[in-house]
mmCIF file of C-alpha atoms and ligand atoms in Angstrom:
data_model
loop_
_atom_site.group_PDB
_atom_site.id
_atom_site.type_symbol
_atom_site.label_atom_id
_atom_site.label_comp_id
_atom_site.label_asym_id
_atom_site.label_seq_id
_atom_site.Cartn_x
_atom_site.Cartn_y
_atom_site.Cartn_z
ATOM 1 C CA UNK O 1 4.677 -22.499 1.525
ATOM 2 C CA UNK O 2 8.232 -23.459 1.468
ATOM 3 C CA UNK O 3 9.983 -23.223 -1.700
ATOM 4 C CA UNK O 4 13.269 -24.709 -3.232
ATOM 5 C CA UNK O 5 15.229 -22.304 -5.192
ATOM 6 C CA UNK O 6 17.656 -24.777 -7.439
ATOM 7 C CA UNK O 7 20.732 -23.524 -9.191
ATOM 8 C CA UNK O 8 21.982 -26.158 -11.361
ATOM 9 C CA UNK O 9 25.514 -25.577 -12.448
ATOM 10 C CA UNK O 10 27.475 -28.009 -14.520
ATOM 11 C CA UNK O 11 28.533 -30.144 -11.837
ATOM 12 C CA UNK O 12 27.550 -27.905 -8.657
ATOM 13 C CA UNK O 13 24.268 -27.813 -7.574
ATOM 14 C CA UNK O 14 23.013 -25.569 -4.990
ATOM 15 C CA UNK O 15 19.427 -25.455 -3.286
ATOM 16 C CA UNK O 16 17.975 -22.885 -1.063
ATOM 17 C CA UNK O 17 14.432 -23.243 0.722
ATOM 18 C CA UNK O 18 12.683 -20.307 2.058
ATOM 19 C CA UNK O 19 9.304 -19.999 3.795
ATOM 20 C CA UNK O 20 7.612 -17.080 4.856
ATOM 21 C CA UNK O 21 6.317 -16.600 7.797
ATOM 22 C CA UNK O 22 3.824 -13.784 8.343
ATOM 23 C CA UNK O 23 5.923 -10.546 7.139
ATOM 24 C CA UNK O 24 9.338 -12.443 7.223
ATOM 25 C CA UNK O 25 10.997 -14.359 4.858
ATOM 26 C CA UNK O 26 12.788 -17.372 6.736
ATOM 27 C CA UNK O 27 15.759 -19.347 5.068
ATOM 28 C CA UNK O 28 14.816 -23.101 6.319
ATOM 29 C CA UNK O 29 17.773 -24.678 4.728
ATOM 30 C CA UNK O 30 20.451 -24.397 2.307
ATOM 31 C CA UNK O 31 23.219 -27.018 1.166
ATOM 32 C CA UNK O 32 25.392 -27.567 -2.186
ATOM 33 C CA UNK O 33 26.565 -30.528 -4.036
ATOM 34 C CA UNK O 34 29.069 -30.958 -6.097
ATOM 35 C CA UNK O 35 30.255 -34.301 -8.294
ATOM 36 C CA UNK O 36 32.667 -34.200 -11.207
ATOM 37 C CA UNK O 37 31.060 -36.910 -13.131
ATOM 38 C CA UNK O 38 28.062 -34.577 -13.798
ATOM 39 C CA UNK O 39 27.621 -33.063 -16.748
ATOM 40 C CA UNK O 40 24.710 -30.561 -17.420
ATOM 41 C CA UNK O 41 25.795 -29.782 -20.986
ATOM 42 C CA UNK O 42 25.531 -32.997 -22.589
ATOM 43 C CA UNK O 43 22.101 -34.439 -23.778
ATOM 44 C CA UNK O 44 23.189 -37.675 -23.866
ATOM 45 C CA UNK O 45 20.235 -40.090 -21.952
ATOM 46 C CA UNK O 46 22.659 -41.276 -19.504
ATOM 47 C CA UNK O 47 23.974 -38.140 -18.876
ATOM 48 C CA UNK O 48 20.624 -36.449 -18.059
ATOM 49 C CA UNK O 49 19.526 -39.223 -16.116
ATOM 50 C CA UNK O 50 22.144 -39.457 -13.955
ATOM 51 C CA UNK O 51 21.992 -35.907 -13.150
ATOM 52 C CA UNK O 52 18.356 -36.388 -12.098
ATOM 53 C CA UNK O 53 19.082 -38.868 -10.304
ATOM 54 C CA UNK O 54 22.346 -37.353 -8.282
ATOM 55 C CA UNK O 55 19.789 -34.258 -7.556
ATOM 56 C CA UNK O 56 17.223 -36.656 -6.395
ATOM 57 C CA UNK O 57 19.607 -38.014 -3.787
ATOM 58 C CA UNK O 58 21.310 -34.623 -2.900
ATOM 59 C CA UNK O 59 17.941 -33.170 -2.323
ATOM 60 C CA UNK O 60 16.638 -36.563 -0.248
ATOM 61 C CA UNK O 61 19.730 -36.416 1.694
ATOM 62 C CA UNK O 62 19.951 -32.390 2.825
ATOM 63 C CA UNK O 63 16.347 -33.033 3.859
ATOM 64 C CA UNK O 64 14.509 -30.300 2.230
ATOM 65 C CA UNK O 65 11.079 -30.162 3.208
ATOM 66 C CA UNK O 66 9.281 -29.427 -0.173
ATOM 67 C CA UNK O 67 9.161 -30.905 -3.419
ATOM 68 C CA UNK O 68 8.192 -27.269 -5.131
ATOM 69 C CA UNK O 69 11.444 -25.828 -7.000
ATOM 70 C CA UNK O 70 12.039 -23.030 -9.080
ATOM 71 C CA UNK O 71 15.177 -23.901 -11.405
ATOM 72 C CA UNK O 72 17.446 -20.994 -12.895
ATOM 73 C CA UNK O 73 17.985 -21.489 -16.522
ATOM 74 C CA UNK O 74 22.022 -20.945 -17.797
ATOM 75 C CA UNK O 75 22.487 -17.138 -19.573
ATOM 76 C CA UNK O 76 23.562 -19.438 -22.536
ATOM 77 C CA UNK O 77 20.473 -20.797 -23.429
ATOM 78 C CA UNK O 78 18.345 -17.466 -22.778
ATOM 79 C CA UNK O 79 17.655 -14.532 -25.005
ATOM 80 C CA UNK O 80 16.676 -11.526 -22.634
ATOM 81 C CA UNK O 81 15.750 -7.887 -24.677
ATOM 82 C CA UNK O 82 13.873 -4.913 -23.617
ATOM 83 C CA UNK O 83 12.182 -3.122 -26.352
ATOM 84 C CA UNK O 84 10.466 -0.203 -26.212
ATOM 85 C CA UNK O 85 7.259 0.185 -27.544
ATOM 86 C CA UNK O 86 4.486 2.826 -28.262
ATOM 87 C CA UNK O 87 1.516 2.804 -25.819
ATOM 88 C CA UNK O 88 -0.775 -0.134 -26.338
ATOM 89 C CA UNK O 89 -3.535 -2.200 -25.077
ATOM 90 C CA UNK O 90 -2.587 -5.983 -24.047
ATOM 91 C CA UNK O 91 -4.141 -7.219 -26.761
ATOM 92 C CA UNK O 92 -2.461 -5.096 -29.257
ATOM 93 C CA UNK O 93 0.646 -6.142 -27.561
ATOM 94 C CA UNK O 94 -0.077 -10.017 -27.236
ATOM 95 C CA UNK O 95 -0.405 -9.216 -31.381
ATOM 96 C CA UNK O 96 2.649 -7.405 -32.289
ATOM 97 C CA UNK O 97 5.114 -9.375 -29.882
ATOM 98 C CA UNK O 98 5.975 -12.248 -32.133
ATOM 99 C CA UNK O 99 7.112 -9.292 -34.846
ATOM 100 C CA UNK O 100 9.343 -7.725 -32.191
ATOM 101 C CA UNK O 101 10.727 -10.853 -31.146
ATOM 102 C CA UNK O 102 11.582 -11.589 -34.576
ATOM 103 C CA UNK O 103 13.866 -8.862 -35.205
ATOM 104 C CA UNK O 104 15.719 -9.568 -31.526
ATOM 105 C CA UNK O 105 16.211 -12.708 -30.893
ATOM 106 C CA UNK O 106 18.470 -14.963 -32.951
ATOM 107 C CA UNK O 107 16.235 -18.234 -33.060
ATOM 108 C CA UNK O 108 13.463 -19.340 -35.038
ATOM 109 C CA UNK O 109 10.514 -18.246 -32.740
ATOM 110 C CA UNK O 110 9.490 -22.181 -33.267
ATOM 111 C CA UNK O 111 12.628 -23.062 -31.158
ATOM 112 C CA UNK O 112 11.809 -21.087 -28.265
ATOM 113 C CA UNK O 113 9.452 -20.369 -25.605
ATOM 114 C CA UNK O 114 8.956 -16.876 -25.540
ATOM 115 C CA UNK O 115 7.600 -14.874 -22.629
ATOM 116 C CA UNK O 116 7.270 -11.302 -21.895
ATOM 117 C CA UNK O 117 6.655 -8.815 -19.159
ATOM 118 C CA UNK O 118 5.546 -4.993 -19.368
ATOM 119 C CA UNK O 119 8.245 -3.277 -17.113
ATOM 120 C CA UNK O 120 7.581 0.250 -16.972
ATOM 121 C CA UNK O 121 6.408 3.478 -18.780
ATOM 122 C CA UNK O 122 9.191 6.295 -19.931
ATOM 123 C CA UNK O 123 7.140 9.511 -19.844
ATOM 124 C CA UNK O 124 10.179 11.533 -21.215
ATOM 125 C CA UNK O 125 9.896 9.329 -24.434
ATOM 126 C CA UNK O 126 6.119 9.647 -25.251
ATOM 127 C CA UNK O 127 4.615 7.248 -22.944
ATOM 128 C CA UNK O 128 6.552 3.970 -24.542
ATOM 129 C CA UNK O 129 6.523 1.341 -22.579
ATOM 130 C CA UNK O 130 9.704 -0.971 -21.675
ATOM 131 C CA UNK O 131 8.828 -4.522 -22.452
ATOM 132 C CA UNK O 132 11.304 -7.522 -21.495
ATOM 133 C CA UNK O 133 11.063 -10.387 -23.764
ATOM 134 C CA UNK O 134 12.512 -13.510 -23.062
ATOM 135 C CA UNK O 135 13.256 -16.455 -25.167
ATOM 136 C CA UNK O 136 14.459 -19.607 -23.878
ATOM 137 C CA UNK O 137 15.561 -22.765 -26.017
ATOM 138 C CA UNK O 138 12.556 -25.134 -25.805
ATOM 139 C CA UNK O 139 14.748 -28.311 -26.041
ATOM 140 C CA UNK O 140 16.770 -27.362 -23.081
ATOM 141 C CA UNK O 141 13.283 -26.337 -21.016
ATOM 142 C CA UNK O 142 12.626 -29.821 -21.767
ATOM 143 C CA UNK O 143 15.941 -31.300 -20.487
ATOM 144 C CA UNK O 144 15.740 -29.198 -17.542
ATOM 145 C CA UNK O 145 11.931 -30.178 -17.021
ATOM 146 C CA UNK O 146 13.338 -34.057 -17.369
ATOM 147 C CA UNK O 147 15.818 -33.779 -14.601
ATOM 148 C CA UNK O 148 13.480 -32.048 -12.526
ATOM 149 C CA UNK O 149 11.089 -35.326 -12.693
ATOM 150 C CA UNK O 150 13.552 -37.353 -12.169
ATOM 151 C CA UNK O 151 14.474 -36.302 -8.991
ATOM 152 C CA UNK O 152 10.939 -36.776 -8.517
ATOM 153 C CA UNK O 153 10.568 -32.811 -7.504
ATOM 154 C CA UNK O 154 7.877 -30.605 -8.794
ATOM 155 C CA UNK O 155 8.722 -27.764 -11.384
ATOM 156 C CA UNK O 156 6.712 -24.368 -10.288
ATOM 157 C CA UNK O 157 8.860 -21.952 -12.522
ATOM 158 C CA UNK O 158 11.992 -21.753 -15.019
ATOM 159 C CA UNK O 159 13.713 -18.473 -15.143
ATOM 160 C CA UNK O 160 16.705 -17.062 -16.436
ATOM 161 C CA UNK O 161 19.248 -16.785 -13.394
ATOM 162 C CA UNK O 162 20.053 -13.199 -14.444
ATOM 163 C CA UNK O 163 16.527 -12.203 -13.558
ATOM 164 C CA UNK O 164 16.619 -14.266 -10.217
ATOM 165 C CA UNK O 165 20.187 -12.285 -9.414
ATOM 166 C CA UNK O 166 18.376 -9.172 -9.850
ATOM 167 C CA UNK O 167 15.888 -10.223 -7.167
ATOM 168 C CA UNK O 168 18.160 -11.133 -4.772
ATOM 169 C CA UNK O 169 20.825 -8.485 -5.267
ATOM 170 C CA UNK O 170 19.479 -5.840 -7.440
ATOM 171 C CA UNK O 171 17.556 -2.640 -6.716
ATOM 172 C CA UNK O 172 14.227 -1.856 -5.933
ATOM 173 C CA UNK O 173 10.929 -0.003 -7.243
ATOM 174 C CA UNK O 174 10.627 1.732 -3.979
ATOM 175 C CA UNK O 175 14.304 2.871 -3.934
ATOM 176 C CA UNK O 176 15.448 3.298 -7.417
ATOM 177 C CA UNK O 177 19.160 3.402 -7.880
ATOM 178 C CA UNK O 178 21.007 1.693 -10.858
ATOM 179 C CA UNK O 179 23.167 -1.502 -9.572
ATOM 180 C CA UNK O 180 25.920 -3.359 -11.183
ATOM 181 C CA UNK O 181 25.933 -7.098 -10.233
ATOM 182 C CA UNK O 182 28.614 -9.482 -11.294
ATOM 183 C CA UNK O 183 28.739 -12.874 -11.085
ATOM 184 C CA UNK O 184 32.087 -14.462 -11.411
ATOM 185 C CA UNK O 185 31.582 -18.311 -11.648
ATOM 186 C CA UNK O 186 33.542 -21.046 -13.208
ATOM 187 C CA UNK O 187 33.695 -20.458 -16.742
ATOM 188 C CA UNK O 188 32.718 -16.785 -16.953
ATOM 189 C CA UNK O 189 31.179 -13.575 -15.741
ATOM 190 C CA UNK O 190 27.866 -11.995 -16.206
ATOM 191 C CA UNK O 191 27.508 -8.115 -15.809
ATOM 192 C CA UNK O 192 23.913 -7.765 -14.899
ATOM 193 C CA UNK O 193 22.382 -4.361 -14.575
ATOM 194 C CA UNK O 194 19.264 -3.425 -12.891
ATOM 195 C CA UNK O 195 17.296 -0.656 -12.528
ATOM 196 C CA UNK O 196 13.735 0.340 -10.711
ATOM 197 C CA UNK O 197 13.793 -3.025 -9.670
ATOM 198 C CA UNK O 198 13.959 -4.699 -12.862
ATOM 199 C CA UNK O 199 17.036 -6.421 -14.873
ATOM 200 C CA UNK O 200 17.364 -4.449 -18.139
ATOM 201 C CA UNK O 201 21.058 -5.309 -19.410
ATOM 202 C CA UNK O 202 22.932 -8.693 -19.478
ATOM 203 C CA UNK O 203 26.588 -9.265 -21.098
ATOM 204 C CA UNK O 204 28.551 -12.561 -20.518
ATOM 205 C CA UNK O 205 32.195 -12.434 -20.842
ATOM 206 C CA UNK O 206 34.611 -15.491 -20.825
ATOM 207 C CA UNK O 207 36.474 -14.366 -17.860
ATOM 208 C CA UNK O 208 36.144 -16.513 -14.645
ATOM 209 C CA UNK O 209 37.899 -18.793 -11.842
ATOM 210 C CA UNK O 210 38.737 -21.689 -14.237
ATOM 211 C CA UNK O 211 41.032 -18.957 -16.675
ATOM 212 C CA UNK O 212 42.493 -17.839 -13.324
ATOM 213 C CA UNK O 213 43.584 -21.130 -12.063
ATOM 214 C CA UNK O 214 44.900 -21.795 -15.297
ATOM 215 C CA UNK O 215 47.196 -19.509 -16.108
ATOM 216 C CA UNK O 216 48.376 -19.159 -12.408
ATOM 217 C CA UNK O 217 49.048 -22.827 -13.149
ATOM 218 C CA UNK O 218 51.086 -22.334 -16.481
ATOM 219 C CA UNK O 219 52.959 -19.023 -15.020
ATOM 220 C CA UNK O 220 54.037 -20.661 -12.188
ATOM 221 C CA UNK O 221 54.061 -24.370 -13.092
ATOM 222 C CA UNK O 222 51.826 -25.611 -10.416
ATOM 223 C CA UNK O 223 49.478 -28.573 -11.215
ATOM 224 C CA UNK O 224 45.919 -27.120 -11.143
ATOM 225 C CA UNK O 225 44.642 -27.838 -8.033
ATOM 226 C CA UNK O 226 47.452 -26.460 -6.322
ATOM 227 C CA UNK O 227 47.090 -23.113 -8.503
ATOM 228 C CA UNK O 228 43.473 -23.255 -7.308
ATOM 229 C CA UNK O 229 44.127 -23.307 -3.963
ATOM 230 C CA UNK O 230 46.824 -20.528 -4.126
ATOM 231 C CA UNK O 231 44.100 -18.483 -5.908
ATOM 232 C CA UNK O 232 41.594 -19.404 -2.975
ATOM 233 C CA UNK O 233 44.326 -18.510 -0.236
ATOM 234 C CA UNK O 234 46.341 -15.698 -1.517
ATOM 235 C CA UNK O 235 43.942 -14.004 -4.479
ATOM 236 C CA UNK O 236 44.678 -10.635 -4.958
ATOM 237 C CA UNK O 237 47.132 -10.185 -1.673
ATOM 238 C CA UNK O 238 50.056 -8.633 -3.432
ATOM 239 C CA UNK O 239 52.150 -9.126 -0.238
ATOM 240 C CA UNK O 240 51.833 -13.036 -0.699
ATOM 241 C CA UNK O 241 54.555 -15.183 -2.714
ATOM 242 C CA UNK O 242 56.271 -12.229 -3.623
ATOM 243 C CA UNK O 243 53.040 -10.770 -5.568
ATOM 244 C CA UNK O 244 53.516 -13.780 -7.634
ATOM 245 C CA UNK O 245 49.941 -14.491 -7.563
ATOM 246 C CA UNK O 246 49.050 -11.040 -7.835
ATOM 247 C CA UNK O 247 50.432 -10.333 -10.776
ATOM 248 C CA UNK O 248 49.198 -13.270 -12.650
ATOM 249 C CA UNK O 249 45.401 -11.920 -11.673
ATOM 250 C CA UNK O 250 45.674 -8.125 -12.234
ATOM 251 C CA UNK O 251 45.346 -8.490 -15.901
ATOM 252 C CA UNK O 252 42.483 -10.420 -16.011
ATOM 253 C CA UNK O 253 40.539 -8.762 -13.535
ATOM 254 C CA UNK O 254 41.792 -5.468 -15.625
ATOM 255 C CA UNK O 255 39.889 -6.865 -18.324
ATOM 256 C CA UNK O 256 36.838 -7.467 -16.255
ATOM 257 C CA UNK O 257 36.655 -4.187 -15.179
ATOM 258 C CA UNK O 258 36.960 -2.413 -18.276
ATOM 259 C CA UNK O 259 33.754 -4.361 -19.213
ATOM 260 C CA UNK O 260 32.473 -3.532 -16.482
ATOM 261 C CA UNK O 261 32.824 0.319 -17.233
ATOM 262 C CA UNK O 262 31.981 -0.390 -20.823
ATOM 263 C CA UNK O 263 28.424 -2.064 -19.482
ATOM 264 C CA UNK O 264 27.757 1.136 -17.441
ATOM 265 C CA UNK O 265 28.506 3.768 -20.145
ATOM 266 C CA UNK O 266 26.210 1.800 -22.176
ATOM 267 C CA UNK O 267 23.444 1.383 -19.860
ATOM 268 C CA UNK O 268 23.669 5.166 -18.713
ATOM 269 C CA UNK O 269 23.217 6.333 -22.132
ATOM 270 C CA UNK O 270 20.053 4.644 -22.556
ATOM 271 C CA UNK O 271 18.904 5.412 -19.085
ATOM 272 C CA UNK O 272 20.449 8.571 -18.202
ATOM 273 C CA UNK O 273 18.506 8.409 -14.858
ATOM 274 C CA UNK O 274 19.790 5.079 -13.329
ATOM 275 C CA UNK O 275 22.564 6.987 -11.612
ATOM 276 C CA UNK O 276 24.476 3.603 -11.195
ATOM 277 C CA UNK O 277 26.912 3.812 -7.770
ATOM 278 C CA UNK O 278 27.040 0.258 -6.954
ATOM 279 C CA UNK O 279 28.832 -2.999 -7.553
ATOM 280 C CA UNK O 280 27.816 -6.176 -6.117
ATOM 281 C CA UNK O 281 30.224 -9.075 -6.328
ATOM 282 C CA UNK O 282 28.661 -12.517 -6.549
ATOM 283 C CA UNK O 283 29.379 -16.006 -7.357
ATOM 284 C CA UNK O 284 32.381 -18.169 -6.140
ATOM 285 C CA UNK O 285 35.248 -15.899 -7.263
ATOM 286 C CA UNK O 286 33.821 -13.131 -5.478
ATOM 287 C CA UNK O 287 34.914 -14.971 -2.237
ATOM 288 C CA UNK O 288 38.398 -14.097 -3.536
ATOM 289 C CA UNK O 289 40.991 -12.421 -0.785
ATOM 290 C CA UNK O 290 41.562 -8.704 -1.748
ATOM 291 C CA UNK O 291 38.865 -8.775 -4.315
ATOM 292 C CA UNK O 292 36.884 -6.293 -2.446
ATOM 293 C CA UNK O 293 39.783 -3.636 -2.045
ATOM 294 C CA UNK O 294 41.139 -4.093 -5.709
ATOM 295 C CA UNK O 295 37.501 -3.715 -7.401
ATOM 296 C CA UNK O 296 36.556 -0.744 -5.055
ATOM 297 C CA UNK O 297 39.892 1.380 -6.212
ATOM 298 C CA UNK O 298 39.748 0.655 -9.590
ATOM 299 C CA UNK O 299 36.080 1.180 -10.533
ATOM 300 C CA UNK O 300 34.612 4.619 -9.740
ATOM 301 C CA UNK O 301 31.709 2.717 -7.839
ATOM 302 C CA UNK O 302 30.845 1.193 -4.437
ATOM 303 C CA UNK O 303 31.809 -1.845 -4.286
ATOM 304 C CA UNK O 304 30.263 -5.067 -2.245
ATOM 305 C CA UNK O 305 30.160 -8.713 -1.879
ATOM 306 C CA UNK O 306 27.073 -10.322 -2.162
ATOM 307 C CA UNK O 307 24.990 -11.479 0.579
ATOM 308 C CA UNK O 308 21.322 -12.132 -0.271
ATOM 309 C CA UNK O 309 21.086 -13.426 2.920
ATOM 310 C CA UNK O 310 20.943 -9.675 4.782
ATOM 311 C CA UNK O 311 17.527 -9.213 5.008
ATOM 312 C CA UNK O 312 16.109 -12.688 5.976
ATOM 313 C CA UNK O 313 16.350 -14.725 9.359
ATOM 314 C CA UNK O 314 18.620 -17.713 8.548
ATOM 315 C CA UNK O 315 18.123 -21.494 9.846
ATOM 316 C CA UNK O 316 22.162 -23.124 9.947
ATOM 317 C CA UNK O 317 22.982 -24.997 6.531
ATOM 318 C CA UNK O 318 22.180 -28.948 6.954
ATOM 319 C CA UNK O 319 26.017 -30.521 7.141
ATOM 320 C CA UNK O 320 27.844 -32.402 10.004
ATOM 321 C CA UNK O 321 30.572 -30.402 10.456
ATOM 322 C CA UNK O 322 29.915 -26.792 12.361
ATOM 323 C CA UNK O 323 28.406 -24.603 9.535
ATOM 324 C CA UNK O 324 30.313 -22.064 8.660
ATOM 325 C CA UNK O 325 29.120 -18.676 8.818
ATOM 326 C CA UNK O 326 26.902 -17.867 6.446
ATOM 327 C CA UNK O 327 28.710 -14.789 5.197
ATOM 328 C CA UNK O 328 31.299 -16.109 4.396
ATOM 329 C CA UNK O 329 29.753 -18.569 1.736
ATOM 330 C CA UNK O 330 26.669 -16.053 1.293
ATOM 331 C CA UNK O 331 27.640 -15.226 -2.355
ATOM 332 C CA UNK O 332 27.324 -18.586 -4.166
ATOM 333 C CA UNK O 333 23.907 -19.108 -3.009
ATOM 334 C CA UNK O 334 22.778 -15.729 -4.378
ATOM 335 C CA UNK O 335 20.834 -17.277 -7.660
ATOM 336 C CA UNK O 336 19.142 -19.750 -5.745
ATOM 337 C CA UNK O 337 18.525 -17.731 -3.149
ATOM 338 C CA UNK O 338 16.593 -15.376 -6.025
ATOM 339 C CA UNK O 339 14.810 -18.609 -7.453
ATOM 340 C CA UNK O 340 13.412 -19.278 -4.052
ATOM 341 C CA UNK O 341 12.052 -16.073 -3.641
ATOM 342 C CA UNK O 342 10.547 -15.590 -6.794
ATOM 343 C CA UNK O 343 7.410 -18.047 -5.528
ATOM 344 C CA UNK O 344 7.552 -18.143 -1.815
HETATM 345 N N1 ATP F 401 37.634 -18.380 -2.281
HETATM 346 C C1 ATP F 401 37.823 -17.923 -3.287
HETATM 347 N N2 ATP F 401 38.582 -17.344 -4.179
HETATM 348 C C2 ATP F 401 38.925 -17.644 -5.392
HETATM 349 N N3 ATP F 401 38.008 -18.008 -6.237
HETATM 350 C C3 ATP F 401 37.232 -18.950 -5.638
HETATM 351 C C4 ATP F 401 37.093 -18.827 -4.083
HETATM 352 N N4 ATP F 401 36.341 -20.172 -3.996
HETATM 353 C C5 ATP F 401 35.848 -20.460 -4.607
HETATM 354 N N5 ATP F 401 36.292 -19.666 -6.021
HETATM 355 C C6 ATP F 401 36.072 -20.264 -7.575
HETATM 356 O O1 ATP F 401 35.200 -19.675 -8.095
HETATM 357 C C7 ATP F 401 34.710 -20.622 -9.294
HETATM 358 C C8 ATP F 401 33.384 -21.150 -8.877
HETATM 359 O O2 ATP F 401 32.121 -20.037 -9.099
HETATM 360 P P1 ATP F 401 30.954 -20.470 -8.958
HETATM 361 O O3 ATP F 401 30.598 -21.518 -7.862
HETATM 362 O O4 ATP F 401 29.890 -19.153 -8.997
HETATM 363 O O5 ATP F 401 30.904 -21.216 -10.385
HETATM 364 P P2 ATP F 401 29.878 -22.214 -10.840
HETATM 365 O O6 ATP F 401 27.796 -21.443 -10.913
HETATM 366 O O7 ATP F 401 29.551 -23.715 -10.536
HETATM 367 O O8 ATP F 401 29.717 -21.843 -12.756
HETATM 368 P P3 ATP F 401 29.199 -20.504 -13.457
HETATM 369 O O9 ATP F 401 28.400 -19.652 -13.318
HETATM 370 O O10 ATP F 401 30.508 -20.517 -14.462
HETATM 371 O O11 ATP F 401 28.351 -21.878 -14.752
HETATM 372 C C9 ATP F 401 35.561 -21.745 -9.124
HETATM 373 O O12 ATP F 401 36.754 -21.339 -10.149
HETATM 374 C C10 ATP F 401 36.428 -21.734 -7.725
HETATM 375 O O13 ATP F 401 37.763 -21.982 -7.908
HETATM 376 MG MG1 MG F 402 26.865 -20.121 -11.395
#
């Protein structure tokens, strides 16, 4: 059955429709929609209504063929922790999970929707079991469901965007190899570490494309749109504009690489066998010229730009002008792709 993965951003919506044909996963359609008037962060009734209506129009115009959607929840509304518990049966686990959640979730349990999943057993540590706890704010879930229904779509699942990214880009249980995914968006970057097919670490840092454009704007005295354009065209290319853009961006990326290094060290202490070798860059900022080279030179790890479509057959995007090569903009569809993959 075809499934639509929906990545709802503050004012940008991205959707990927996947279907399964025998053993193959096919990308049926993908498209994005942007409207600066939208504001997903607002709880005002009018804003929620407008978001839902715009979503509905986007889906209808693009011609997606299914109403069944899996939606991603913004990192900021979700608490995820891995807890290690002694071996116990499902009933015992169920009855002790609230107690565990109370220790780790910084919100009253009455305000969240709590779910948990057994990941795997650590035989080196008395057979303890790794449990992934996920708590999402109830009021936010209600808002998302409201928006989805307003758009005449049918929610199949809602999950943290970090889990969708892990599914789309991370390692697998069959070929465990610790992988760091860095989703570099507009307002923030999220560092996600997967190992043996599960997301086990996430950290959000306030470094995103917006800060980069603003720094260029201030340093070079440009207006924002111009600065944003310079960033996208020249990025980390030292040879452009006397290295002026490069010089503004370099310290920002140095902060980010430092955070990545710290996350990697922290994680490796907990999972000495994870053997992290790979960093995958995704999100809008991952398309920056010169970024791959810069990160590869500054991290002692293999670095690649995300292409969630790498293993699937792809039908071109819906658009009137000729569709760009899919790999050019693949990184902005990683989340929506991972979401659809959950249920397809
Ligand atoms: N070619 C490019 N080079 C550099 N930056 C780019 C390029 N294309 C887009 N960006 C930047 O990517 C950012 C948007 O990224 P993305 O679309 O992943 O964010 P978002 O999902 O809307 O927001 P967030 O993830 O922060 O909630 C913007 O700051 C934009 O300027
Ligand atoms: Mg995003």
